[in-house]
Tab-separated table of C-alpha atoms in Angstrom:
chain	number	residue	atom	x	y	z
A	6	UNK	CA	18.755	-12.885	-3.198
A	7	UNK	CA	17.699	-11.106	-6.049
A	8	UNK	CA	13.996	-10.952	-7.700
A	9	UNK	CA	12.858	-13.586	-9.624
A	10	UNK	CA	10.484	-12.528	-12.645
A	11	UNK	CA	9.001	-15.939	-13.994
A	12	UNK	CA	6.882	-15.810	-17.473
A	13	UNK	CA	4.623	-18.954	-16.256
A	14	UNK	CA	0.628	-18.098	-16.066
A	15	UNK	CA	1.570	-17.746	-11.947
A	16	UNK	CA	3.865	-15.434	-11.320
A	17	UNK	CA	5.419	-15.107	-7.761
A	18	UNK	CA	9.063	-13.169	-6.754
A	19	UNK	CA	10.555	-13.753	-3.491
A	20	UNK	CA	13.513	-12.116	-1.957
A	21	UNK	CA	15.724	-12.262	1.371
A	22	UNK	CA	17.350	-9.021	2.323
A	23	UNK	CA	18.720	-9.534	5.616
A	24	UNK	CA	16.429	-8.470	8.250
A	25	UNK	CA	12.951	-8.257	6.057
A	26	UNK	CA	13.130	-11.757	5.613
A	27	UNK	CA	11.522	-13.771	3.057
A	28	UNK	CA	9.100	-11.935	1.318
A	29	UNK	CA	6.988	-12.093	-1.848
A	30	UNK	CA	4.767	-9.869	-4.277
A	31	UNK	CA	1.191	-10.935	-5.787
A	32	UNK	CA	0.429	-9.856	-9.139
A	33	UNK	CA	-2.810	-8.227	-10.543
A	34	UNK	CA	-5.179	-10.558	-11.340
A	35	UNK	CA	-3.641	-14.011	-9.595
A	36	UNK	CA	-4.911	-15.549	-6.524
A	37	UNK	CA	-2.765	-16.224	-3.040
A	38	UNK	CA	0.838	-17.852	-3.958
A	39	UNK	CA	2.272	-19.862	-1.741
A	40	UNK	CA	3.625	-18.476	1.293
A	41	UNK	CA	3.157	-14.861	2.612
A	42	UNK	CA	1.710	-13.367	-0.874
A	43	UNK	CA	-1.434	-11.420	-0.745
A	44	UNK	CA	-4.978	-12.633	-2.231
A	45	UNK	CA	-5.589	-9.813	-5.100
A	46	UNK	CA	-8.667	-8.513	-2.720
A	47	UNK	CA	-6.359	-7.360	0.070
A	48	UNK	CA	-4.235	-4.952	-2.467
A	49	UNK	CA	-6.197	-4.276	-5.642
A	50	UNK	CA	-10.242	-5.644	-5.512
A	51	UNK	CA	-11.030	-3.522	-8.398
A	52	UNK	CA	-8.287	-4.405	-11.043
A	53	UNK	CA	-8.241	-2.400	-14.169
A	54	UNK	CA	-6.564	-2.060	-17.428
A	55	UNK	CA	-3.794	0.298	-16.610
A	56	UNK	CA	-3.492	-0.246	-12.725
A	57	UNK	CA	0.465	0.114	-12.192
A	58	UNK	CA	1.682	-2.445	-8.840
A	59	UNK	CA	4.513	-1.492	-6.850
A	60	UNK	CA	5.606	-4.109	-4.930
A	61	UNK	CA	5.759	-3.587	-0.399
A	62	UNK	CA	7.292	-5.735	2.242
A	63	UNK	CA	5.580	-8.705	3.637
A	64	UNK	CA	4.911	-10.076	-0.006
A	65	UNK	CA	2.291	-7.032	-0.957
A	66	UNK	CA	1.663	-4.486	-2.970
A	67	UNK	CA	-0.221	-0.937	-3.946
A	68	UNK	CA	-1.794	-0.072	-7.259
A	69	UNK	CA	-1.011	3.014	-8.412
A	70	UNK	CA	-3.177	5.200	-11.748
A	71	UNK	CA	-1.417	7.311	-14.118
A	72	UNK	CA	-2.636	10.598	-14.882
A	73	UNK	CA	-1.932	12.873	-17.708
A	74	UNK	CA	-0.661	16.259	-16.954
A	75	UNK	CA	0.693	17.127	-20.236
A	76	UNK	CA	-0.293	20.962	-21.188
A	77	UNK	CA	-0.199	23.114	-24.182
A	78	UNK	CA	3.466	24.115	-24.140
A	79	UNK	CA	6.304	22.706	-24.710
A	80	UNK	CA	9.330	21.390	-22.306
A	81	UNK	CA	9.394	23.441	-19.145
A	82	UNK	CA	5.792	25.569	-20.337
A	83	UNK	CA	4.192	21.998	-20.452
A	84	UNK	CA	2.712	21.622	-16.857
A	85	UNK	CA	-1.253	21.288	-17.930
A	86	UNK	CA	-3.291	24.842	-16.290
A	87	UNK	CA	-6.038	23.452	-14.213
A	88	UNK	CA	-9.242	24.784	-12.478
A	89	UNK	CA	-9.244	24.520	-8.998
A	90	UNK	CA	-11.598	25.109	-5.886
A	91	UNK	CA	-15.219	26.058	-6.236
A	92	UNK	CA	-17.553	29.936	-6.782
A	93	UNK	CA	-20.324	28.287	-4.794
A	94	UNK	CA	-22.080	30.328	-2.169
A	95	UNK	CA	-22.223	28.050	0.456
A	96	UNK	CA	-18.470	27.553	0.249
A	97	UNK	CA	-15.820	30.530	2.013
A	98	UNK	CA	-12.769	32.144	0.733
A	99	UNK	CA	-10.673	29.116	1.626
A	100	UNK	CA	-11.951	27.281	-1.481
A	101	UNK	CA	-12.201	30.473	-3.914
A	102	UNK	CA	-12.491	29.073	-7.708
A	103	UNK	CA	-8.365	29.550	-9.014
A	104	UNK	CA	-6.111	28.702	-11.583
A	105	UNK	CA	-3.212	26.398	-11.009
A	106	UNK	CA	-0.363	24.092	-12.763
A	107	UNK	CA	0.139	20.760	-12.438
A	108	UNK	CA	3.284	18.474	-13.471
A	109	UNK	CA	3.667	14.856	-13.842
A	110	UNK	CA	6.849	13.781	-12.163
A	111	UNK	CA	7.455	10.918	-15.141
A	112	UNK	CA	7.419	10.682	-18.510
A	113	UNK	CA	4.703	7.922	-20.854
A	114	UNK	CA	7.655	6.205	-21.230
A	115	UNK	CA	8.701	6.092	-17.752
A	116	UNK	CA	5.514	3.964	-17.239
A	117	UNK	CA	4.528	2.487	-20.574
A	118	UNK	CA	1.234	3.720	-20.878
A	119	UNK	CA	0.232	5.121	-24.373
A	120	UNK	CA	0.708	8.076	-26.021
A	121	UNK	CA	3.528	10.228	-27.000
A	122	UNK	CA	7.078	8.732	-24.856
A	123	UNK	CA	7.442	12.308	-23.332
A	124	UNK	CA	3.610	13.107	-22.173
A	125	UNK	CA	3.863	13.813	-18.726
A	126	UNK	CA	2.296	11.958	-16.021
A	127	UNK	CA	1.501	11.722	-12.580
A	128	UNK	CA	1.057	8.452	-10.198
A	129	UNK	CA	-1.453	8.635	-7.464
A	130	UNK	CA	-2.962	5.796	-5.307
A	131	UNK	CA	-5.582	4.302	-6.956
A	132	UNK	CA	-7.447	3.485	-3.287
A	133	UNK	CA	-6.536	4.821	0.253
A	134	UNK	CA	-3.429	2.797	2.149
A	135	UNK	CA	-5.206	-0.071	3.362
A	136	UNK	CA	-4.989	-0.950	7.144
A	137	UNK	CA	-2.590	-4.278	5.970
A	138	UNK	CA	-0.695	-1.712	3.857
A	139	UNK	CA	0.071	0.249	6.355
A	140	UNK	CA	1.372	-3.036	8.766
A	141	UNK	CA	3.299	-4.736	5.730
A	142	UNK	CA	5.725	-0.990	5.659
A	143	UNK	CA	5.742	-0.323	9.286
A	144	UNK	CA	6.683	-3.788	9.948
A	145	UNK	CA	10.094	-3.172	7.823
A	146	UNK	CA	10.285	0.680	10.076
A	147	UNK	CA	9.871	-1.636	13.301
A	148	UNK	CA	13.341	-3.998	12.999
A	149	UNK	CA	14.238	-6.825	13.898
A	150	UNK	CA	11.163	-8.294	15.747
A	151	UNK	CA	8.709	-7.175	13.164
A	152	UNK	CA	6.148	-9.425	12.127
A	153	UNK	CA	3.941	-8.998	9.069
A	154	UNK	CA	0.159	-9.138	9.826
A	155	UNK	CA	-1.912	-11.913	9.061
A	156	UNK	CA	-4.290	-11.080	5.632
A	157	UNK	CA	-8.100	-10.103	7.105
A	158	UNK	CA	-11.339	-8.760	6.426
A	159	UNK	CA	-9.853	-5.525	8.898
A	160	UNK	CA	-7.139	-5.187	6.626
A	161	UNK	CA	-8.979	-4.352	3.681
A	162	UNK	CA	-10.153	-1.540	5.475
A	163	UNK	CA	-8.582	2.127	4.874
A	164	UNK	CA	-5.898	2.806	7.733
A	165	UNK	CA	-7.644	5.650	9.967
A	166	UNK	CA	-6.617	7.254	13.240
A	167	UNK	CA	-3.453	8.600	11.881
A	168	UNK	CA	-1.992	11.777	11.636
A	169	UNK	CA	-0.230	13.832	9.111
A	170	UNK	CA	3.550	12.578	10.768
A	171	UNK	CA	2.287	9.020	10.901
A	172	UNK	CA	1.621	9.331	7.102
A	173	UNK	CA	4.883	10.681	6.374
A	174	UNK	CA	6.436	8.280	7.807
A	175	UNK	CA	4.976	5.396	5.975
A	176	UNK	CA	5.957	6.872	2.981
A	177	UNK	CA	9.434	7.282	3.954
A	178	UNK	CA	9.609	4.203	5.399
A	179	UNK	CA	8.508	2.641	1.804
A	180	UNK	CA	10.823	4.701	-0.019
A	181	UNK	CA	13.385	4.052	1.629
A	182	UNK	CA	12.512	-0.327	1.352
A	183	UNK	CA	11.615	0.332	-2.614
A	184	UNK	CA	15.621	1.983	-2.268
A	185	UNK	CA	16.957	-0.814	-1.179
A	186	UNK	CA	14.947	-3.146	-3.349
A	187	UNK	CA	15.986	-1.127	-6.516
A	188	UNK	CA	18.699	-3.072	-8.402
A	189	UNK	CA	16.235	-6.641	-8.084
A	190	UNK	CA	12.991	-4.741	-9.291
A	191	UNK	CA	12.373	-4.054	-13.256
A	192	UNK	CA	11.539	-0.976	-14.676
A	193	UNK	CA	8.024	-0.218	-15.316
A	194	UNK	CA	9.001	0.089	-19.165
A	195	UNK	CA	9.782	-3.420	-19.403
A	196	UNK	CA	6.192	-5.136	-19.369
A	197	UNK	CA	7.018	-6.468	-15.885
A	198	UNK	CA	5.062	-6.850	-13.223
A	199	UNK	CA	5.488	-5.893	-10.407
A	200	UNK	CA	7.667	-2.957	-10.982
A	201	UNK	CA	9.715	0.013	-9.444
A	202	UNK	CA	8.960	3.600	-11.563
A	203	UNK	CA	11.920	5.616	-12.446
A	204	UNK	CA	12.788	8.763	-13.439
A	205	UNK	CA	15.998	9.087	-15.208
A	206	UNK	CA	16.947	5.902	-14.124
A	207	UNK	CA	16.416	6.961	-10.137
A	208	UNK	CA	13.949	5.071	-8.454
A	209	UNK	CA	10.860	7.367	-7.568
A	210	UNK	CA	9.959	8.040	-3.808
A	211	UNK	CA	6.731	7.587	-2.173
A	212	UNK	CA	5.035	10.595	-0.730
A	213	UNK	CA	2.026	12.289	-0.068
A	214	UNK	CA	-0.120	13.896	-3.244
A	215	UNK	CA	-0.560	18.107	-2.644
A	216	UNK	CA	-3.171	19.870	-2.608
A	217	UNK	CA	-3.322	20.779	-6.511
A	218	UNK	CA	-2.230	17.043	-7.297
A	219	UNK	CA	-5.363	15.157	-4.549
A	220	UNK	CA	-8.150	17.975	-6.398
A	221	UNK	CA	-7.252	17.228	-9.230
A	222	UNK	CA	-7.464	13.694	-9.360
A	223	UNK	CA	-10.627	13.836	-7.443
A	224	UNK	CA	-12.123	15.909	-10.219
A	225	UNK	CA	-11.219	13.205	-13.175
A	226	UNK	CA	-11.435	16.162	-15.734
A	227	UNK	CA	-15.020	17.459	-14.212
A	228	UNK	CA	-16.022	21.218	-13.015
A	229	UNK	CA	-18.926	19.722	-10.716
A	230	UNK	CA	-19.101	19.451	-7.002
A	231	UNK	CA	-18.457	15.532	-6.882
A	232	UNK	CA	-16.562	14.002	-10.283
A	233	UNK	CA	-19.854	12.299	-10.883
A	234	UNK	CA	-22.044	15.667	-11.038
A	235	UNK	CA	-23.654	18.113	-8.641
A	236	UNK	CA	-25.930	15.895	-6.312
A	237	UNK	CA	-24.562	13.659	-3.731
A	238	UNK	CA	-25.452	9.805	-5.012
A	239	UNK	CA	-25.196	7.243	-1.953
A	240	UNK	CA	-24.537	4.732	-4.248
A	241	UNK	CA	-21.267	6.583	-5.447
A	242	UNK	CA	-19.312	7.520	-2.008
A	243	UNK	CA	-19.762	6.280	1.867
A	244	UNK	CA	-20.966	9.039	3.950
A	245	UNK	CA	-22.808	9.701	6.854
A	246	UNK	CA	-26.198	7.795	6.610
A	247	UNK	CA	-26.792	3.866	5.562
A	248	UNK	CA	-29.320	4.114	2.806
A	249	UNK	CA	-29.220	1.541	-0.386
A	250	UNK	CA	-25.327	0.811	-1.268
A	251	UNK	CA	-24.145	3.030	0.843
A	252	UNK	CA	-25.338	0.360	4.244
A	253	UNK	CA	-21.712	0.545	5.662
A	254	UNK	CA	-22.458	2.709	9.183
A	255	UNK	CA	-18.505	3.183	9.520
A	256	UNK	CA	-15.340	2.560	6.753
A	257	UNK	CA	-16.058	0.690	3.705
A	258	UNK	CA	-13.599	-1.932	2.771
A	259	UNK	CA	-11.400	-0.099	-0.466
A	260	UNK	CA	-13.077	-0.123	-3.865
A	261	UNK	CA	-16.418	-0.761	-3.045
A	262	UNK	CA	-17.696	2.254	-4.374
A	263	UNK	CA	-17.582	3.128	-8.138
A	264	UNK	CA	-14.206	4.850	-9.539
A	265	UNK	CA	-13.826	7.863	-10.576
A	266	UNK	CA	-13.622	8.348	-14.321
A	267	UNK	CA	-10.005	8.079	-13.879
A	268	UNK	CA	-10.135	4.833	-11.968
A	269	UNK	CA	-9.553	6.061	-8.620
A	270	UNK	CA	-11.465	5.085	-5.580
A	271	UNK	CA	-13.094	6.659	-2.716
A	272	UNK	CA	-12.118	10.521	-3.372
A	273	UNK	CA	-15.485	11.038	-1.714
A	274	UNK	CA	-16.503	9.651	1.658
A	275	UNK	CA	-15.112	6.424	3.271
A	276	UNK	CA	-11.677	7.655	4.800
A	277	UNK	CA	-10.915	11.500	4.456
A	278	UNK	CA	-7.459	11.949	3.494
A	279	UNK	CA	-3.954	14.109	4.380
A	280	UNK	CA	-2.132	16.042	1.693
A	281	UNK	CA	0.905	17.306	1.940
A	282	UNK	CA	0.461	20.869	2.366
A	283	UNK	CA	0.475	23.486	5.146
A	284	UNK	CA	-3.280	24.920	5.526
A	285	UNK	CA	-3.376	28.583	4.742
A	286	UNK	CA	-6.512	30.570	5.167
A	287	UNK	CA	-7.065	30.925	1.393
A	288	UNK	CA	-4.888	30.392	-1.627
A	289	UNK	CA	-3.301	33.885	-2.552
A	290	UNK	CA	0.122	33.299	-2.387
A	291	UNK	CA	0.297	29.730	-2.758
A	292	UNK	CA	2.618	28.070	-5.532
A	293	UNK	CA	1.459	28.211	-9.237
A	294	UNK	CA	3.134	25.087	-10.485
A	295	UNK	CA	1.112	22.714	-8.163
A	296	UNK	CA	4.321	21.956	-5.617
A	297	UNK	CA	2.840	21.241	-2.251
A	298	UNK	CA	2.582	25.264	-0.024
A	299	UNK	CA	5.364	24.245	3.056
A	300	UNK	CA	5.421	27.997	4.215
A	301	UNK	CA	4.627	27.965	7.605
A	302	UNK	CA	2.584	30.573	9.650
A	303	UNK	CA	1.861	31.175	13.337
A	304	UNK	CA	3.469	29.532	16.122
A	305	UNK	CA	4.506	26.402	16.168
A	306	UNK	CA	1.187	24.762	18.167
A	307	UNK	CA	-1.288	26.309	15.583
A	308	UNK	CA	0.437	25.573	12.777
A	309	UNK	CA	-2.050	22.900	11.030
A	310	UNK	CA	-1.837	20.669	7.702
A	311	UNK	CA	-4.708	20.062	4.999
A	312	UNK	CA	-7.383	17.123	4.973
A	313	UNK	CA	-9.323	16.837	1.625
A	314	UNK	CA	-12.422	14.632	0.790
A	315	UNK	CA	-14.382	13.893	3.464
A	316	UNK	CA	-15.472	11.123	5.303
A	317	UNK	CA	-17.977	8.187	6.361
A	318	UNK	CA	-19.223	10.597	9.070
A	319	UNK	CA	-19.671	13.550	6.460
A	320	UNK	CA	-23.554	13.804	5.623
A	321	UNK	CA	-23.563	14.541	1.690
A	322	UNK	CA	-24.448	18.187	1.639
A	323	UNK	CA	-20.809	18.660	3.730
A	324	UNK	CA	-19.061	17.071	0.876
A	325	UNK	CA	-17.807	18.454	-2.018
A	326	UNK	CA	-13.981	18.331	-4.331
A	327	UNK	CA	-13.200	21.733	-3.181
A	328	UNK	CA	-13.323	21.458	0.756
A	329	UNK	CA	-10.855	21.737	2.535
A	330	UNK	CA	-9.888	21.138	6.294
A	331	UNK	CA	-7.428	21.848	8.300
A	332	UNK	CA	-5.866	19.866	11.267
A	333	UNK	CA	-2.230	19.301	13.913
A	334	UNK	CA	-0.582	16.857	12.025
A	335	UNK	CA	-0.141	15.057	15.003
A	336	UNK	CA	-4.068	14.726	15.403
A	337	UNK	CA	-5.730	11.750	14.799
A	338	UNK	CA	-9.565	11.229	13.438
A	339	UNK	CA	-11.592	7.684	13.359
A	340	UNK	CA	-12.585	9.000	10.116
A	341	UNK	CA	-9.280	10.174	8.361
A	342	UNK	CA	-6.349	7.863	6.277
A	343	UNK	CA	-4.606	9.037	3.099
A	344	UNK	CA	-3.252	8.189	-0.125
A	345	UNK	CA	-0.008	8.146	-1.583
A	346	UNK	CA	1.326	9.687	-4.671
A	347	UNK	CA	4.933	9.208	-6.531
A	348	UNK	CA	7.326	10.674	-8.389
């Protein structure tokens, strides 16, 4: 059954596809619909002007920010140059202070967000996958006898104790729904709610942000060692310690912690997050156009992949845009989720 878009104050869109079931989407800034549609709290608790909602199984969704990337030059010489990594002494070669490119996978257009139709953008999660998130997907990945979970204070938590191939695979499995969704979901162009980007008239995948993409969201245009300055604020970012907003001694529930001047949330503290990318010991020789680095090194046992942004159990002075950690990707940490990015 195809998507229903209705124009009343409400809006609700329900859809069978064969072994997903019934399932429905909840739009930015409307309460629980009727049936299995989320509250707004469980998917975006902070809602913006400019939040972007692609729709998930089991009648959610995920808010996504746009992000100029638009350089100097013109066509392929537009990716915007970027400052990366830090020239602080207490930080080692693996976060030396670099230049790098970044490029927006869609066009203004694509998205209908202001400015010129062909400025290039990029779409990354505007909070960490949530812990329902992260049920609603794997629910589809699971069959038959999936169930989607039950909306819960625990869900609005970020999803920790994955690893890098559990991540992936979210993502894929996502894709791969949003795929099969396509020809029922409107283009983000169209002043619709909820909606599927496109590029070229292919419907964008879901993925993990790199390295390049993660810092420099997390920086929101700053040079500092947080996006909000140079001194760790506990009322900005859960870390280690429970002192005045920051009274959570484990994960925060998403977006309870001021954005980012971009309107992203929890870059800093609360969950740390997989990227994309291989770890190498330092940058030299790592891509200039802000691709994720998927050369491998070593043997297959140590080869590792990167963790950015700390975490609840990260005391302030350990935090800081440029660090960088590396881990298996089939480890898993209390304190580490992720994000997802699109294109």
């Amino acid at each position: 059954m195809p998507v229903r878009i209705r124009t009343q104050p409400r809006f609700s869109c329900r859809w069978a596809m064969g072994l997903f079931g019934l399932l429905g989407v909840a739009i930015a800034g409307v309460g629980a619909d009727e049936g299995t549609d989320w509250q707004q709290k469980f998917y975006n608790p902070q809602p913006a002007e400019g939040d972007l909602l692609v729709p998930m199984p089991c009648g959610g969704a995920m808010v996504f920010r746009s992000i100029g990337t638009e350089g100097d030059g013109v066509g392929a010489l537009s990716d915007k140059i970027i400052e990366l990594g830090s020239d602080a002494e207490d930080v080692g070669y693996a976060e030396y202070r670099r230049l790098a490119q970044v490029a927006g996978g869609f066009a203004a257009d694509d998205l209908d967000v202001d400015g010129s139709p062909d400025e290039r953008r990029m779409l990354i999660g505007k909070y960490e996958v949530t812990a329902l998130q992260y049920q609603a997907v794997m629910s589809v990945a699971g069959g038959d006898d999936a169930t989607c979970a039950k909306e819960s204070s625990a869900g609005r938590m970020p999803q920790t104790k994955v690893g890098w191939h559990d991540a992936v695979r979210f993502a894929d499995a996502w894709s791969l729904w949003l795929r099969a969704q396509a020809e029922s979901l409107p283009d983000c162009r169209k002043l619709q709610v909820p909606c599927l980007p496109r590029v070229d008239g292919e419907p964008a995948f879901v993925r993990l942000p790199t390295e390049v993409e993660w810092e420099y969201a997390a920086r929101a245009g700053g040079v500092e060692r947080f996006s909000w300055g140079d001194r760790w604020d506990v009322g900005m970012a859960n870390g280690l310690g429970t002192e005045g907003v920051d009274h959570w001694g484990a994960e925060a529930p998403v977006g309870r912690f001021p954005p980012n001047p971009w309107g992203t949330y929890d870059l800093f503290g609360n969950a740390s997050e997989w990227v994309q990318d291989v770890y190498h010991p330092s940058y030299s020789g790592a891509p200039r156009d802000g691709r994720a680095w998927e050369q491998e090194i070593g043997p297959i046992s140590e080869r590792k992949r990167v963790v950015r942004g700390g975490s609840f159990a990260d005391p302030g002075s350990k935090q800081r845009v440029s660090d960088r950690v590396n881990r298996r990707p089939d480890e898993v940490h209390r304190g580490t989720g992720f994000r997802c990015a699109t294109d």
